[in-house]
Amino acid sequence: MFNPLLLPELREMLAEHDAEQLRAFCEELHPARTAEFMAGLSAADAWDVLKYADLPIRVEIFGFFDEAKQREIIETSDRREIGELIAALPPDDRVDLLKEVEPKVVAELLPLIPVVERRDILRLRAYPESTAGALMTTEFAKLGEQVPVREALEELGLQAENLEMIYYLYVVDDADHLRGVVSTRQLVSSLGKPDVTMGDLMERDVVTVDVLDDQEIIAEKVARYDLLAIPVVDDEHHLLGIITHDDVIDIVREEATEDVQRLAAVDPLDTSYSRTHWFTLARKRGTWLVILFLSSIFTALALKAYKRDLSEIAWLVLFIPLIISTGGNSGSQSATLVIRALTVGDVRTSDWLPIVLRELLIGLCLGVFLGLFGYGAVFLVQRSANPLQAFIVPATIVLVVLWGTLAGTLLPLLFHRLGLDPALMSNPFVASLCDIAGIIIYMNVAAVILGLC
Amino acid sequence: MFNPLLLPELREMLAEHDAEQLRAFCEELHPARTAEFMAGLSAADAWDVLKYADLPIRVEIFGFFDEAKQREIIETSDRREIGELIAALPPDDRVDLLKEVEPKVVAELLPLIPVVERRDILRLRAYPESTAGALMTTEFAKLGEQVPVREALEELGLQAENLEMIYYLYVVDDADHLRGVVSTRQLVSSLGKPDVTMGDLMERDVVTVDVLDDQEIIAEKVARYDLLAIPVVDDEHHLLGIITHDDVIDIVREEATEDVQRLAAVDPLDTSYSRTHWFTLARKRGTWLVILFLSSIFTALALKAYKRDLSEIAWLVLFIPLIISTGGNSGSQSATLVIRALTVGDVRTSDWLPIVLRELLIGLCLGVFLGLFGYGAVFLVQRSANPLQAFIVPATIVLVVLWGTLAGTLLPLLFHRLGLDPALMSNPFVASLCDIAGIIIYMNVAAVILGLC
């Protein structure tokens, strides 16, 4: 992404302390792009470049550095300069960042941060991770009901540089209770009527989240109501902060990643895949692999119980992998579809009966279809198979696919109903259940059909 | 979600044609909530209620109805009234909606829509699905470089009601080439300097997408640069439209759903799970199940090739499901982690070597760990097993887990490198490859160890 051609130039400017050029470099491009161009610089060099920019631009570019570089700059640069930077960072971002910094450094930095910002940091830090409190920013436009449009717009103009979100103005009473919201759109439309007050304009039916709500709820509400930001309130409807659209996009991406990882039986990673230590990865995968492994032992025990039946027709054994995979695959499909539909709010557990019936219909259809292939497959693998005995395979396939769709549908619904994350019902887990059930079904079908012979 | 208590009241108001109350009902709440309250009404009743609201509010509430209700209203209500509604809908939404409506109805409606909107519909309809062109809206604030702040703000005030996004003003030259962007934030901050022009204020380094870019690219850019909207341009940098933050959140959710479905070997659904016809679901699942089924036949053939070896130690057969599941599970984990990391831009294909090496290290670690359990499992299932022969199981597990991580890592990287969607390399597909490889490894390890006995 970044342009390595620019790096020697940048280093030269730094060596020559070319203030004018470095300042121009920081101001010219979108801050995210400037940060990308600096990706090849060491943390110390990057910070040296930033020091030539004005504080607001320095803060913006810094915000687009990756986390490792941000942390290194904070931990190794002059404490007083960093204190100034931190005081100017968006409140939600600086709290997230300080959580990653060495506690010793944080302790040294805190006294250097102005008292208002310091209190804010300590307060936000107290909220549990992934809750609205931990995600919200405390810098937003807050006005009284009596304020006229003209004044509101002037006030907004003065504060615009310091606020993360200036497109919603929140109306509060003297005790900071949220009363309504006015959009900058409404404000701008009312320019012709400067004496109209915030109270006249405001929308009273405000969609809010509770300060302890989980990020999944926040993302769902912002998406449903097409909001740019959502206000965060406590039990008494005091306005505590807001969560902005860019954080919501990050939440949606993060939640999707977690769901995908759970579906594949990996305990969700705390940070990105590339930055997770190999041992942490091994641990988060190993836990589930062991659970799945132990359940596989039951498959071995089930097979042993039927050993005598298996020896009656030697070729039966050849189709064990095919039968259990087919069950597992159809089970994974159902589980994934149901889990995702539950996550995005497309289906509810109260709809379980029509969902199960539809899945069974689909399962029957798929089972019969695959069964036809299965009957052919027996003769492909074992030419000499008895045509009636060969019927064991398709009959088992129909039942195994039905079982897979049923288990894949019911288990996530049950987990959701019990208040657990349905994604815990991972695909490999459903597949494991299908393995054991597959063996039992196979052997019993074989016994019935051999009885007929 | 909706309040069934309110429905009888609403129906009563409708029966009494209580215009004042119905109008108040439409205006009082957030339009999304009003739409939820009306979820229990038939399409005809819902439309009757909406007719009491002013057009802008009618359009907003209508926008929050679910797609089925929107379609039914359009198809069954008075064509002239619907033409008026469609002309007022956001340009991107109305095109999406008309794609779902019966072509006969669309043909009747088009002549009733004013010529400007009609041309806009025909033009947007021509872009392929999921491209920037199909997602963009054509209603946005567009100004010349010479326009002073004062005038821009006034102009914005006049148009605010008609624009979907008023927080970015795009600066264009006479030929509609995009020259820069000014945020409403900058505009409001410059209220004190009314003679400053758009050209003075504008940011020249604008992040854009091409009109034919896929939605994945759009979502990635908006997330990376924290934008409220992204402009859409053609090859010659003409400004064609913009894509707004709310559509981007929908894109991110949609893409995540598609990825999850692909991972479970389901062809992505065009609409939500609950609204997809059972037969479509069966078809989208069946295609993949058949492919996986056919590859399972190779497992059966592989087993047959080793039939003689299998009969030498009878208990070997009992561990076949355990061995192939363990390989499949570790393969799925690797594939999922790598695919997701590629999707969110966390790793690149050029980093393949360190990724593969790390995965192999993890695989070795997990394999040895599970192997220890495996050695114990042999004696649990088969007390009489020969301690040296029992070693076949753990040795196979180590190799199978290594193979699983290797295949799960390399295949998505290879697919990505070839320009294909890595999520096509679905988990069941990786698991299938592990099944066949598992059998081959198992039998060869057995041959080596039996040779040692």
XYZ file of N, CA and C in Angstrom, chain A residues 1 28-30 32-33 36 64 153 156-157 160 163-167 183-185 188-189 191 203 205-207 220 222-228 245-246 248-249 252-253 256-257 260-261 263-266 269 272-274 276 278 281-282 285-286 289-290 292-293 296-297 299-301 303-304 307 317-318 320-322 324-326 329-330 332-334 336-338 340-341 344 346-348 355 358-359 361-362 365-366 369-370 373-374 377 380-382 397 405 428 435, chain B residues 1 28-30 32-33 36 64 153 156-157 160 163-167 183-185 188-189 191 203 205-207 220 222-228 245-246 248-249 252-253 256-257 260-261 263-266 269 272-274 276 278 281-282 285-286 289-290 292-293 296-297 299-301 303-304 307 317-318 320-322 324-326 329-330 333-334 336-338 340-341 344 346-348 355 358-359 361-362 365-366 369-370 373-374 377 380-382 397 405 428 435:
669
model
N 0.827 -1.186 0.000
C 0.000 0.000 0.000
C 0.876 1.256 0.000
N -0.503 17.725 3.251
C -0.982 17.669 1.879
C -2.047 16.608 1.625
N -1.824 15.413 2.182
C -2.679 14.285 1.822
C -3.707 13.995 2.912
N -4.630 13.104 2.579
C -5.540 12.579 3.589
C -4.673 11.941 4.683
N -4.904 9.440 6.517
C -4.732 7.989 6.436
C -3.662 7.645 5.409
N -3.621 8.395 4.337
C -2.613 8.128 3.305
C -1.233 8.541 3.785
N 0.062 5.861 5.806
C 0.514 4.732 4.991
C 1.913 4.982 4.415
N -4.048 7.009 12.514
C -4.050 6.019 11.433
C -2.809 5.119 11.437
N -25.470 27.160 15.765
C -24.569 27.034 14.629
C -23.234 27.719 14.924
N -21.335 25.556 17.321
C -20.832 24.399 16.600
C -19.574 24.780 15.816
N -19.615 25.979 15.195
C -18.468 26.451 14.430
C -17.233 26.574 15.309
N -16.158 22.916 16.317
C -16.069 21.882 15.277
C -14.745 21.119 15.305
N -14.604 18.352 18.153
C -15.612 17.312 18.290
C -15.414 16.225 17.244
N -15.643 14.965 17.675
C -15.464 13.882 16.730
C -16.667 13.823 15.788
N -17.829 14.198 16.267
C -19.063 14.081 15.477
C -19.846 15.375 15.654
N -19.961 16.132 14.573
C -20.671 17.399 14.719
C -21.991 17.372 13.970
N -22.411 16.170 13.521
C -23.601 16.141 12.690
C -24.881 15.844 13.459
N -30.329 17.278 14.082
C -29.225 16.993 13.159
C -28.721 18.300 12.560
N -27.476 18.306 12.170
C -26.928 19.492 11.510
C -27.705 19.765 10.229
N -28.245 18.691 9.648
C -29.101 18.851 8.470
C -30.286 19.764 8.800
N -29.079 23.364 9.375
C -28.755 24.065 8.138
C -30.041 24.414 7.375
N -31.042 23.511 7.427
C -32.319 23.808 6.752
C -33.043 24.970 7.415
N -31.677 27.661 8.642
C -30.865 28.887 8.631
C -31.723 30.145 8.432
N -35.928 16.112 17.588
C -36.616 14.830 17.489
C -36.613 14.276 18.915
N -38.003 11.332 19.929
C -37.919 9.874 20.000
C -36.505 9.443 19.600
N -35.598 9.472 20.572
C -34.193 9.201 20.268
C -33.876 7.724 20.507
N -33.219 7.121 19.530
C -32.768 5.733 19.703
C -31.470 5.775 20.508
N -26.318 -3.520 15.798
C -27.622 -3.872 15.247
C -28.515 -2.628 15.174
N -27.619 0.680 15.178
C -27.120 1.686 14.234
C -27.445 1.271 12.807
N -27.303 -0.042 12.520
C -27.600 -0.521 11.171
C -29.098 -0.404 10.889
N -29.918 -0.767 11.879
C -31.362 -0.763 11.647
C -31.885 0.654 11.427
N -31.382 1.613 12.218
C -31.923 2.969 12.135
C -31.092 3.895 11.248
N -30.104 3.365 10.544
C -29.277 4.171 9.632
C -28.709 5.415 10.310
N -28.074 5.241 11.474
C -27.584 6.398 12.234
C -26.119 6.695 11.940
N -25.744 7.960 12.149
C -24.335 8.346 12.070
C -23.664 8.162 13.420
N -20.240 6.327 13.740
C -20.387 5.377 12.636
C -19.112 4.605 12.314
N -17.936 5.274 12.406
C -16.703 4.574 12.030
C -16.397 3.453 13.017
N -18.691 1.840 14.565
C -19.691 0.805 14.324
C -19.262 -0.104 13.175
N -18.692 0.477 12.122
C -18.198 -0.365 11.016
C -17.129 -1.318 11.544
N -18.847 -4.127 13.431
C -19.494 -5.110 12.558
C -18.450 -6.070 11.989
N -17.298 -5.514 11.586
C -16.232 -6.361 11.030
C -15.673 -7.301 12.091
N -18.119 -10.097 12.899
C -18.156 -11.088 11.823
C -16.944 -12.005 11.928
N -15.768 -11.425 12.215
C -14.559 -12.232 12.353
C -14.707 -13.217 13.506
N -17.022 -16.057 12.486
C -16.374 -16.971 11.554
C -15.418 -17.889 12.317
N -14.653 -17.324 13.256
C -13.692 -18.124 14.001
C -14.407 -19.172 14.859
N -17.278 -20.492 14.281
C -17.852 -21.519 13.416
C -16.825 -22.578 13.073
N -15.556 -22.183 12.999
C -14.519 -23.149 12.664
C -13.872 -23.699 13.927
N -14.534 -23.544 15.083
C -14.022 -24.069 16.339
C -12.677 -23.471 16.715
N -12.543 -22.172 16.558
C -11.374 -21.475 17.085
C -11.930 -20.472 18.089
N -10.018 -14.692 18.517
C -8.741 -14.065 18.835
C -8.990 -12.646 19.353
N -5.647 -9.197 15.701
C -5.701 -9.759 14.359
C -4.865 -11.038 14.276
N -5.200 -11.865 13.274
C -4.526 -13.142 13.079
C -3.020 -12.966 12.980
N -2.595 -11.967 12.188
C -1.164 -11.838 11.930
C -0.402 -11.413 13.186
N -1.307 -12.251 16.349
C -1.478 -13.176 17.467
C -0.246 -14.088 17.553
N 2.038 -17.287 18.021
C 1.721 -18.638 17.555
C 1.240 -19.526 18.692
N -2.392 -18.853 19.438
C -3.196 -19.491 18.399
C -3.329 -20.993 18.665
N -2.205 -21.621 18.998
C -2.215 -23.062 19.229
C -3.139 -23.382 20.408
N -6.853 -22.954 19.499
C -7.326 -24.001 18.611
C -7.299 -25.334 19.318
N -6.260 -25.519 20.140
C -6.068 -26.811 20.799
C -7.233 -27.180 21.704
N -9.906 -28.537 19.601
C -9.504 -29.791 18.946
C -9.555 -30.946 19.936
N -9.149 -30.678 21.186
C -9.170 -31.744 22.182
C -10.607 -32.172 22.470
N -13.160 -31.948 20.486
C -13.641 -32.686 19.327
C -12.999 -34.071 19.260
N -11.709 -34.125 19.646
C -10.981 -35.381 19.615
C -11.615 -36.379 20.588
N -14.592 -37.800 19.279
C -14.316 -38.778 18.217
C -14.047 -40.167 18.789
N -13.548 -40.196 20.026
C -13.280 -41.503 20.628
C -14.577 -42.298 20.731
N -16.872 -42.247 18.565
C -17.086 -42.835 17.244
C -16.354 -44.163 17.150
N -15.101 -44.183 17.660
C -14.323 -45.416 17.636
C -15.013 -46.493 18.472
N -15.520 -46.080 19.633
C -16.205 -47.049 20.494
C -17.476 -47.569 19.814
N -17.999 -47.809 16.622
C -17.579 -48.735 15.562
C -17.243 -50.098 16.146
N -16.578 -50.070 17.303
C -16.165 -51.332 17.899
C -17.387 -52.176 18.257
N -18.484 -54.170 15.411
C -17.416 -54.811 14.659
C -17.860 -56.109 13.968
N -17.098 -51.224 5.232
C -16.108 -50.364 5.872
C -15.624 -49.245 4.937
N -15.610 -49.538 3.644
C -15.064 -48.564 2.686
C -15.877 -47.268 2.669
N -17.496 -45.838 5.218
C -17.628 -45.096 6.486
C -17.244 -43.618 6.325
N -16.065 -43.302 5.745
C -15.718 -41.872 5.623
C -16.739 -41.103 4.788
N -17.191 -41.704 3.697
C -18.158 -41.025 2.829
C -19.438 -40.709 3.596
N -19.984 -40.474 6.946
C -19.905 -39.492 8.025
C -19.595 -38.092 7.481
N -18.835 -37.978 6.397
C -18.576 -36.644 5.828
C -19.863 -36.036 5.291
N -20.658 -36.867 4.611
C -21.889 -36.337 4.031
C -22.803 -35.810 5.129
N -21.194 -32.558 6.509
C -21.309 -31.410 5.600
C -22.716 -30.829 5.588
N -23.722 -31.707 5.538
C -25.074 -31.138 5.501
C -25.416 -30.508 6.847
N -23.231 -28.989 8.845
C -22.535 -27.701 8.897
C -23.296 -26.642 8.115
N -23.821 -27.024 6.965
C -24.572 -26.064 6.165
C -25.758 -25.523 6.953
N -26.552 -26.442 7.529
C -27.722 -25.989 8.285
C -27.298 -25.115 9.457
N -24.617 -23.325 9.955
C -24.114 -22.015 9.550
C -25.238 -21.085 9.150
N -26.169 -21.592 8.362
C -27.266 -20.736 7.895
C -28.116 -20.268 9.068
N -28.422 -21.175 9.982
C -29.277 -20.810 11.114
C -28.541 -19.850 12.047
N -26.094 -17.745 11.384
C -25.954 -16.416 10.790
C -27.306 -15.684 10.772
N -28.368 -16.426 10.484
C -29.698 -15.802 10.451
C -30.076 -15.305 11.851
N -27.891 -11.978 12.577
C -28.303 -10.725 11.937
C -29.773 -10.421 12.210
N -32.422 -12.206 11.474
C -33.322 -12.590 10.390
C -34.378 -13.588 10.878
N -34.003 -14.478 11.808
C -34.986 -15.408 12.373
C -34.915 -15.333 13.904
N -36.011 -15.748 14.539
C -36.052 -15.762 15.994
C -36.276 -17.173 16.487
N -38.836 -23.320 10.781
C -37.450 -23.463 10.333
C -37.068 -24.943 10.266
N -38.817 -26.752 7.406
C -38.240 -26.417 6.110
C -36.895 -27.128 5.923
N -36.073 -27.130 6.995
C -34.774 -27.796 6.897
C -34.940 -29.300 6.654
N -37.390 -30.733 5.088
C -37.790 -30.885 3.687
C -36.553 -30.805 2.781
N -35.715 -29.795 3.057
C -34.480 -29.644 2.279
C -33.598 -30.871 2.464
N -34.838 -33.853 0.504
C -34.545 -33.631 -0.904
C -33.067 -33.930 -1.214
N -32.184 -33.330 -0.414
C -30.752 -33.524 -0.629
C -30.365 -34.981 -0.380
N -31.386 -37.229 -3.254
C -30.539 -36.928 -4.407
C -29.147 -37.554 -4.239
N -28.530 -37.308 -3.064
C -27.199 -37.871 -2.815
C -27.267 -39.392 -2.720
N -26.713 -41.004 -6.021
C -25.279 -41.068 -6.322
C -24.617 -42.187 -5.521
N -25.058 -42.269 -4.256
C -24.462 -43.267 -3.353
C -24.655 -44.683 -3.861
N -22.247 -45.217 -6.440
C -20.885 -45.248 -5.912
C -20.507 -46.644 -5.403
N -19.359 -48.609 -8.211
C -18.106 -48.065 -8.741
C -16.922 -48.587 -7.919
N -17.105 -48.626 -6.610
C -16.014 -49.037 -5.722
C -15.939 -50.560 -5.624
N -17.114 -51.193 -5.563
C -17.169 -52.635 -5.331
C -18.082 -53.266 -6.368
N -27.557 -42.814 3.715
C -27.301 -41.427 3.340
C -28.536 -40.556 3.587
N -29.158 -32.224 9.089
C -29.913 -30.971 9.010
C -30.670 -30.730 10.314
N -17.586 -27.936 13.387
C -16.937 -29.205 13.695
C -17.661 -29.972 14.801
N -20.834 -37.708 13.051
C -19.954 -38.873 12.920
C -20.508 -40.053 13.711
N -40.610 -7.254 18.141
C -40.116 -5.894 18.039
C -41.278 -4.892 18.032
N -44.644 11.421 14.785
C -44.174 11.503 16.156
C -42.858 10.780 16.406
N -42.737 9.561 15.855
C -41.599 8.718 16.217
C -40.536 8.723 15.127
N -39.400 8.128 15.469
C -38.376 7.865 14.460
C -39.031 7.021 13.363
N -38.116 4.693 11.543
C -37.851 3.255 11.626
C -38.780 2.618 12.646
N -39.038 3.334 13.740
C -39.921 2.787 14.757
C -41.361 2.779 14.278
N -41.844 -0.152 12.268
C -41.948 -1.364 13.086
C -43.355 -1.524 13.657
N -38.244 2.083 5.560
C -37.951 1.136 6.638
C -38.884 -0.075 6.630
N -23.434 27.435 2.253
C -24.262 27.067 3.389
C -25.740 27.335 3.099
N -26.964 24.738 0.705
C -27.120 23.486 1.432
C -28.425 23.494 2.219
N -28.731 24.664 2.830
C -29.970 24.789 3.598
C -31.190 24.557 2.721
N -31.172 20.721 1.715
C -30.968 19.705 2.758
C -32.029 18.600 2.735
N -31.362 15.912 -0.117
C -30.092 15.205 -0.249
C -29.982 14.109 0.799
N -29.408 12.971 0.389
C -29.269 11.884 1.337
C -28.091 12.167 2.270
N -27.105 12.862 1.789
C -25.881 13.095 2.578
C -25.491 14.560 2.405
N -25.594 15.327 3.476
C -25.277 16.747 3.336
C -23.982 17.089 4.069
N -23.257 16.074 4.512
C -22.103 16.372 5.350
C -20.786 16.437 4.573
N -15.977 19.352 3.968
C -16.946 18.769 4.890
C -17.793 19.880 5.488
N -19.008 19.531 5.879
C -19.874 20.505 6.532
C -19.194 20.992 7.812
N -18.373 20.129 8.412
C -17.595 20.530 9.577
C -16.709 21.738 9.237
N -18.904 24.846 8.661
C -19.409 25.439 9.900
C -18.276 26.144 10.653
N -17.070 25.557 10.607
C -15.927 26.202 11.274
C -15.557 27.518 10.606
N -17.639 29.704 9.377
C -18.763 30.651 9.377
C -18.292 32.089 9.566
N -10.265 19.820 0.445
C -9.248 18.780 0.545
C -9.089 18.248 -0.872
N -6.931 15.790 -1.863
C -6.593 14.369 -1.935
C -7.821 13.557 -1.541
N -8.714 13.334 -2.513
C -9.983 12.679 -2.202
C -9.874 11.176 -2.437
N -10.334 10.399 -1.467
C -10.385 8.947 -1.633
C -11.646 8.623 -2.435
N -13.955 -1.743 2.298
C -12.603 -1.713 2.849
C -12.103 -0.266 2.920
N -13.888 2.652 2.917
C -14.646 3.480 3.865
C -14.210 3.162 5.290
N -13.986 1.873 5.568
C -13.560 1.496 6.918
C -12.164 2.035 7.204
N -11.266 1.929 6.218
C -9.885 2.340 6.444
C -9.781 3.843 6.654
N -10.528 4.623 5.869
C -10.385 6.076 5.949
C -11.454 6.726 6.826
N -12.253 5.934 7.522
C -13.283 6.468 8.433
C -14.174 7.499 7.751
N -14.732 7.159 6.602
C -15.527 8.130 5.848
C -17.019 8.002 6.138
N -17.738 9.107 5.930
C -19.198 9.092 6.007
C -19.787 8.718 4.654
N -22.563 6.004 4.344
C -22.150 5.124 5.440
C -23.163 4.026 5.760
N -24.482 4.353 5.670
C -25.467 3.330 6.042
C -25.450 2.174 5.049
N -22.799 1.265 3.515
C -21.544 0.555 3.754
C -21.705 -0.443 4.898
N -22.432 -0.047 5.957
C -22.666 -0.998 7.051
C -23.424 -2.211 6.515
N -20.979 -4.413 4.637
C -20.087 -5.182 5.511
C -20.826 -6.398 6.074
N -22.088 -6.186 6.482
C -22.865 -7.308 7.022
C -23.141 -8.352 5.950
N -20.013 -10.331 5.131
C -19.700 -11.294 6.192
C -20.610 -12.507 6.070
N -21.889 -12.275 5.798
C -22.826 -13.381 5.643
C -22.401 -14.269 4.478
N -19.384 -16.353 5.441
C -19.747 -17.435 6.343
C -20.411 -18.561 5.561
N -21.303 -18.201 4.645
C -21.996 -19.233 3.876
C -21.022 -20.003 2.993
N -17.881 -20.478 3.543
C -17.044 -21.321 4.391
C -17.733 -22.642 4.706
N -19.071 -22.616 4.783
C -19.794 -23.838 5.089
C -20.263 -24.513 3.811
N -19.666 -24.139 2.673
C -20.009 -24.766 1.401
C -21.465 -24.564 1.032
N -21.974 -23.357 1.212
C -23.293 -23.004 0.696
C -23.044 -21.872 -0.294
N -26.516 -16.867 -0.599
C -27.919 -16.615 -0.904
C -28.078 -15.179 -1.391
N -32.243 -12.911 2.337
C -32.031 -13.452 3.671
C -32.461 -14.916 3.711
N -31.918 -15.640 4.696
C -32.201 -17.062 4.857
C -33.695 -17.322 4.960
N -34.374 -16.490 5.780
C -35.787 -16.775 6.030
C -36.634 -16.561 4.781
N -35.541 -17.041 1.607
C -35.124 -17.849 0.462
C -36.039 -19.066 0.348
N -37.334 -22.783 -0.191
C -36.628 -23.996 0.232
C -35.922 -24.675 -0.923
N -32.648 -22.977 -1.636
C -31.689 -23.390 -0.609
C -31.145 -24.783 -0.911
N -32.041 -25.702 -1.250
C -31.621 -27.074 -1.521
C -30.652 -27.097 -2.708
N -27.202 -25.629 -1.767
C -26.454 -26.532 -0.912
C -26.098 -27.798 -1.665
N -27.052 -28.266 -2.482
C -26.866 -29.534 -3.180
C -25.652 -29.532 -4.087
N -22.694 -30.104 -1.991
C -22.721 -31.444 -1.378
C -22.353 -32.510 -2.398
N -22.823 -32.350 -3.632
C -22.508 -33.340 -4.666
C -21.006 -33.335 -4.955
N -18.601 -32.428 -2.965
C -17.923 -33.034 -1.824
C -18.155 -34.539 -1.793
N -19.372 -34.934 -2.181
C -19.711 -36.357 -2.184
C -18.822 -37.099 -3.174
N -15.566 -37.661 -1.863
C -15.547 -38.718 -0.838
C -15.416 -40.105 -1.449
N -15.895 -40.239 -2.694
C -15.789 -41.552 -3.339
C -14.306 -41.946 -3.464
N -12.114 -41.288 -1.285
C -11.739 -41.835 0.021
C -12.060 -43.320 0.072
N -13.260 -43.664 -0.435
C -13.662 -45.070 -0.444
C -12.692 -45.885 -1.308
N -12.328 -45.313 -2.461
C -11.390 -46.036 -3.342
C -10.026 -46.196 -2.677
N -9.432 -46.349 0.523
C -9.556 -47.383 1.553
C -9.494 -48.771 0.926
N -10.150 -48.891 -0.236
C -10.186 -50.197 -0.877
C -8.775 -50.654 -1.259
N -7.128 -52.333 1.544
C -7.973 -53.270 2.277
C -7.172 -54.399 2.926
N -9.277 -50.190 11.808
C -10.472 -49.635 11.194
C -11.254 -48.721 12.149
N -11.177 -49.041 13.433
C -11.967 -48.284 14.411
C -11.556 -46.814 14.469
N -10.430 -44.900 11.968
C -10.522 -44.128 10.724
C -11.315 -42.828 10.916
N -12.527 -42.869 11.500
C -13.270 -41.604 11.641
C -12.504 -40.600 12.501
N -11.896 -41.068 13.580
C -11.163 -40.173 14.471
C -10.025 -39.488 13.718
N -9.581 -39.027 10.381
C -9.946 -38.078 9.328
C -10.635 -36.836 9.902
N -11.388 -36.990 10.998
C -12.008 -35.786 11.594
C -10.952 -34.851 12.150
N -9.945 -35.416 12.814
C -8.918 -34.577 13.413
C -8.191 -33.784 12.331
N -10.669 -31.106 11.037
C -10.877 -29.995 11.967
C -9.696 -29.036 11.991
N -8.478 -29.580 12.038
C -7.342 -28.655 12.088
C -7.196 -27.919 10.755
N -9.733 -25.056 10.714
C -9.285 -23.929 11.544
C -8.304 -23.056 10.771
N -7.290 -23.684 10.181
C -6.292 -22.905 9.432
C -6.957 -22.162 8.286
N -10.035 -21.196 7.820
C -10.895 -20.097 8.257
C -10.079 -18.892 8.681
N -9.040 -19.131 9.471
C -8.228 -18.013 9.962
C -7.558 -17.292 8.798
N -7.010 -18.051 7.863
C -6.309 -17.433 6.740
C -7.291 -16.698 5.822
N -10.227 -15.391 6.540
C -10.736 -14.169 7.169
C -9.642 -13.088 7.192
N -8.404 -13.497 7.476
C -7.304 -12.526 7.529
C -7.089 -11.920 6.137
N -10.148 -9.329 5.485
C -10.097 -8.030 6.151
C -8.764 -7.320 5.880
N -5.707 -8.298 6.577
C -4.726 -8.432 7.653
C -3.438 -9.085 7.144
N -3.545 -10.009 6.206
C -2.338 -10.609 5.614
C -2.432 -10.514 4.088
N -1.290 -10.603 3.451
C -1.235 -10.566 1.987
C -0.626 -11.846 1.460
N 3.616 -17.145 7.026
C 2.316 -17.683 7.469
C 2.366 -19.208 7.492
N 4.569 -20.511 10.315
C 3.921 -20.389 11.622
C 2.839 -21.447 11.787
N 2.052 -21.657 10.716
C 0.988 -22.665 10.791
C 1.574 -24.065 10.996
N 4.334 -24.775 12.537
C 4.769 -24.846 13.932
C 3.574 -25.140 14.831
N 2.481 -24.413 14.581
C 1.249 -24.635 15.362
C 0.749 -26.056 15.134
N 2.793 -28.614 17.029
C 2.466 -28.507 18.435
C 1.138 -29.214 18.738
N 0.116 -28.887 17.948
C -1.208 -29.481 18.159
C -1.169 -30.980 17.869
N 0.462 -32.922 20.692
C -0.430 -32.904 21.844
C -1.587 -33.899 21.653
N -2.248 -33.826 20.495
C -3.368 -34.725 20.224
C -2.870 -36.163 20.079
N -2.934 -37.930 23.341
C -4.286 -38.405 23.629
C -4.596 -39.648 22.792
N -4.151 -39.597 21.539
C -4.442 -40.683 20.612
C -3.841 -41.999 21.085
N -5.987 -43.265 23.617
C -7.293 -43.675 23.093
C -7.246 -45.103 22.556
N -7.771 -47.392 25.315
C -9.124 -47.238 25.853
C -10.104 -48.067 25.021
N -9.942 -48.017 23.696
C -10.866 -48.702 22.799
C -10.482 -50.176 22.653
N -9.203 -50.434 22.602
C -8.723 -51.794 22.315
C -7.653 -52.155 23.337
N -1.625 -39.199 13.574
C -2.274 -37.940 13.973
C -1.342 -36.748 13.752
N -3.163 -28.446 8.482
C -2.786 -27.028 8.584
C -2.144 -26.560 7.281
N -15.467 -27.519 4.271
C -15.739 -28.917 3.928
C -14.828 -29.408 2.804
N -9.595 -35.967 4.357
C -10.100 -37.335 4.461
C -9.233 -38.282 3.639
